[in-house]
PDB file of C-alpha atoms in Angstrom:
ATOM      1  CA  ALA E  56     139.307 109.121   3.534  1.00  0.00           C
ATOM      2  CA  GLY E  57     141.860 106.318   3.375  1.00  0.00           C
ATOM      3  CA  ASP E  58     144.346 107.981   1.048  1.00  0.00           C
ATOM      4  CA  TYR E  59     147.990 107.821   2.081  1.00  0.00           C
ATOM      5  CA  PHE E  60     150.516 110.653   1.797  1.00  0.00           C
ATOM      6  CA  ASN E  61     154.033 111.452   2.943  1.00  0.00           C
ATOM      7  CA  VAL E  62     155.345 114.349   4.975  1.00  0.00           C
ATOM      8  CA  GLY E  63     159.081 113.963   4.622  1.00  0.00           C
ATOM      9  CA  SER E  64     159.693 110.220   5.015  1.00  0.00           C
ATOM     10  CA  ARG E  65     156.703 109.611   7.305  1.00  0.00           C
ATOM     11  CA  LEU E  66     153.550 107.920   6.044  1.00  0.00           C
ATOM     12  CA  HIS E  67     150.150 109.363   6.982  1.00  0.00           C
ATOM     13  CA  ARG E  68     146.536 108.314   6.214  1.00  0.00           C
ATOM     14  CA  LEU E  69     143.564 110.620   5.757  1.00  0.00           C
ATOM     15  CA  THR E  70     140.792 109.722   8.256  1.00  0.00           C
ATOM     16  CA  THR E  71     137.969 111.814   6.753  1.00  0.00           C
ATOM     17  CA  ASN E  72     137.023 113.033   3.303  1.00  0.00           C
ATOM     18  CA  ALA E  73     138.227 116.509   2.425  1.00  0.00           C
ATOM     19  CA  SER E  74     135.920 119.189   1.095  1.00  0.00           C
ATOM     20  CA  THR E  75     136.990 122.647   0.002  1.00  0.00           C
ATOM     21  CA  ASN E  76     135.537 126.054   0.730  1.00  0.00           C
ATOM     22  CA  GLY E  77     134.904 128.718  -1.923  1.00  0.00           C
ATOM     23  CA  SER E  78     138.626 129.643  -1.918  1.00  0.00           C
ATOM     24  CA  GLY E  79     139.774 126.077  -2.491  1.00  0.00           C
ATOM     25  CA  GLU E  80     141.039 125.650   1.089  1.00  0.00           C
ATOM     26  CA  THR E  81     140.427 122.559   3.186  1.00  0.00           C
ATOM     27  CA  THR E  82     141.254 121.082   6.549  1.00  0.00           C
ATOM     28  CA  LEU E  83     142.691 117.535   6.502  1.00  0.00           C
ATOM     29  CA  SER E  84     142.238 114.986   9.300  1.00  0.00           C
ATOM     30  CA  PHE E  85     144.857 112.216   9.389  1.00  0.00           C
ATOM     31  CA  GLU E  86     146.867 109.810  11.520  1.00  0.00           C
ATOM     32  CA  PRO E  87     149.552 109.758  12.844  1.00  0.00           C
ATOM     33  CA  PRO E  88     149.966 113.431  13.743  1.00  0.00           C
ATOM     34  CA  ILE E  89     152.668 115.588  12.177  1.00  0.00           C
ATOM     35  CA  TYR E  90     155.252 116.575  14.783  1.00  0.00           C
ATOM     36  CA  VAL E  91     156.753 119.449  12.813  1.00  0.00           C
ATOM     37  CA  ALA E  92     154.119 121.837  11.485  1.00  0.00           C
ATOM     38  CA  PRO E  93     154.387 122.891   7.827  1.00  0.00           C
ATOM     39  CA  ALA E  94     154.229 126.597   6.977  1.00  0.00           C
ATOM     40  CA  ASP E  95     150.772 128.194   6.858  1.00  0.00           C
ATOM     41  CA  ASN E  96     149.146 127.803   3.439  1.00  0.00           C
ATOM     42  CA  ALA E  97     151.778 125.278   2.377  1.00  0.00           C
ATOM     43  CA  ALA E  98     150.779 123.264  -0.694  1.00  0.00           C
ATOM     44  CA  ILE E  99     150.381 119.507  -0.366  1.00  0.00           C
ATOM     45  CA  THR E 100     151.047 117.308  -3.380  1.00  0.00           C
ATOM     46  CA  PHE E 101     149.724 113.758  -3.315  1.00  0.00           C
ATOM     47  CA  ASN E 102     152.068 111.399  -5.131  1.00  0.00           C
ATOM     48  CA  PRO E 103     152.230 107.647  -4.671  1.00  0.00           C
ATOM     49  CA  ALA E 104     153.023 107.333  -0.958  1.00  0.00           C
ATOM     50  CA  THR E 105     156.050 105.320   0.099  1.00  0.00           C
ATOM     51  CA  CYS E 106     157.709 104.344   3.373  1.00  0.00           C
ATOM     52  CA  THR E 107     160.429 102.051   4.638  1.00  0.00           C
ATOM     53  CA  MET E 108     159.153  99.059   6.583  1.00  0.00           C
ATOM     54  CA  ILE E 109     160.669  96.218   8.611  1.00  0.00           C
ATOM     55  CA  MET E 110     158.950  92.871   8.978  1.00  0.00           C
ATOM     56  CA  THR E 111     158.061  92.028  12.580  1.00  0.00           C
ATOM     57  CA  GLY E 112     159.001  88.382  12.333  1.00  0.00           C
ATOM     58  CA  ASP E 113     161.438  86.086  10.619  1.00  0.00           C
ATOM     59  CA  THR E 114     158.738  84.109   8.830  1.00  0.00           C
ATOM     60  CA  VAL E 115     160.025  82.569   5.639  1.00  0.00           C
ATOM     61  CA  GLY E 116     157.483  81.567   3.052  1.00  0.00           C
ATOM     62  CA  GLU E 117     157.094  80.553  -0.515  1.00  0.00           C
ATOM     63  CA  TRP E 118     155.310  82.519  -3.199  1.00  0.00           C
ATOM     64  CA  ASN E 119     153.281  79.986  -5.153  1.00  0.00           C
ATOM     65  CA  SER E 120     151.624  80.755  -8.459  1.00  0.00           C
ATOM     66  CA  ASN E 121     149.311  78.894 -10.770  1.00  0.00           C
ATOM     67  CA  GLN E 122     149.807  78.220 -14.508  1.00  0.00           C
ATOM     68  CA  ASN E 123     148.645  81.793 -15.296  1.00  0.00           C
ATOM     69  CA  LYS E 124     151.308  83.320 -12.995  1.00  0.00           C
ATOM     70  CA  ILE E 125     148.668  84.421 -10.479  1.00  0.00           C
ATOM     71  CA  TYR E 126     150.186  84.309  -7.006  1.00  0.00           C
ATOM     72  CA  ASP E 127     148.505  82.978  -3.862  1.00  0.00           C
ATOM     73  CA  GLU E 128     147.630  85.537  -1.204  1.00  0.00           C
ATOM     74  CA  LYS E 129     150.428  86.208   1.268  1.00  0.00           C
ATOM     75  CA  THR E 130     150.207  88.215   4.485  1.00  0.00           C
ATOM     76  CA  PHE E 131     152.852  89.569   6.848  1.00  0.00           C
ATOM     77  CA  SER E 132     153.217  92.153   9.609  1.00  0.00           C
ATOM     78  CA  ALA E 133     155.578  95.093   9.474  1.00  0.00           C
ATOM     79  CA  TYR E 134     156.208  98.461  11.077  1.00  0.00           C
ATOM     80  CA  GLU E 135     157.413 101.781   9.686  1.00  0.00           C
ATOM     81  CA  VAL E 136     161.048 102.733  10.131  1.00  0.00           C
ATOM     82  CA  PHE E 137     161.827 106.404  10.773  1.00  0.00           C
TER      83      PHE E 137
END
């Protein structure tokens, strides 16, 4: 659970752990739902997931680092662009 994957350009997150049957098949639970169903028995390849995001605000900030080039924590809010 918690792994991210893409279907097309949409980002999805597994909500439960997957376990396979004797044939190596599994059922995946994830959010958000897929609106176009893949073909039956289609293979899924998990690569580093990516998506295009837009920040929700116009907050401008500075990225500060210490002498070891370790940056301070920074947070922001964004939403996925389809």
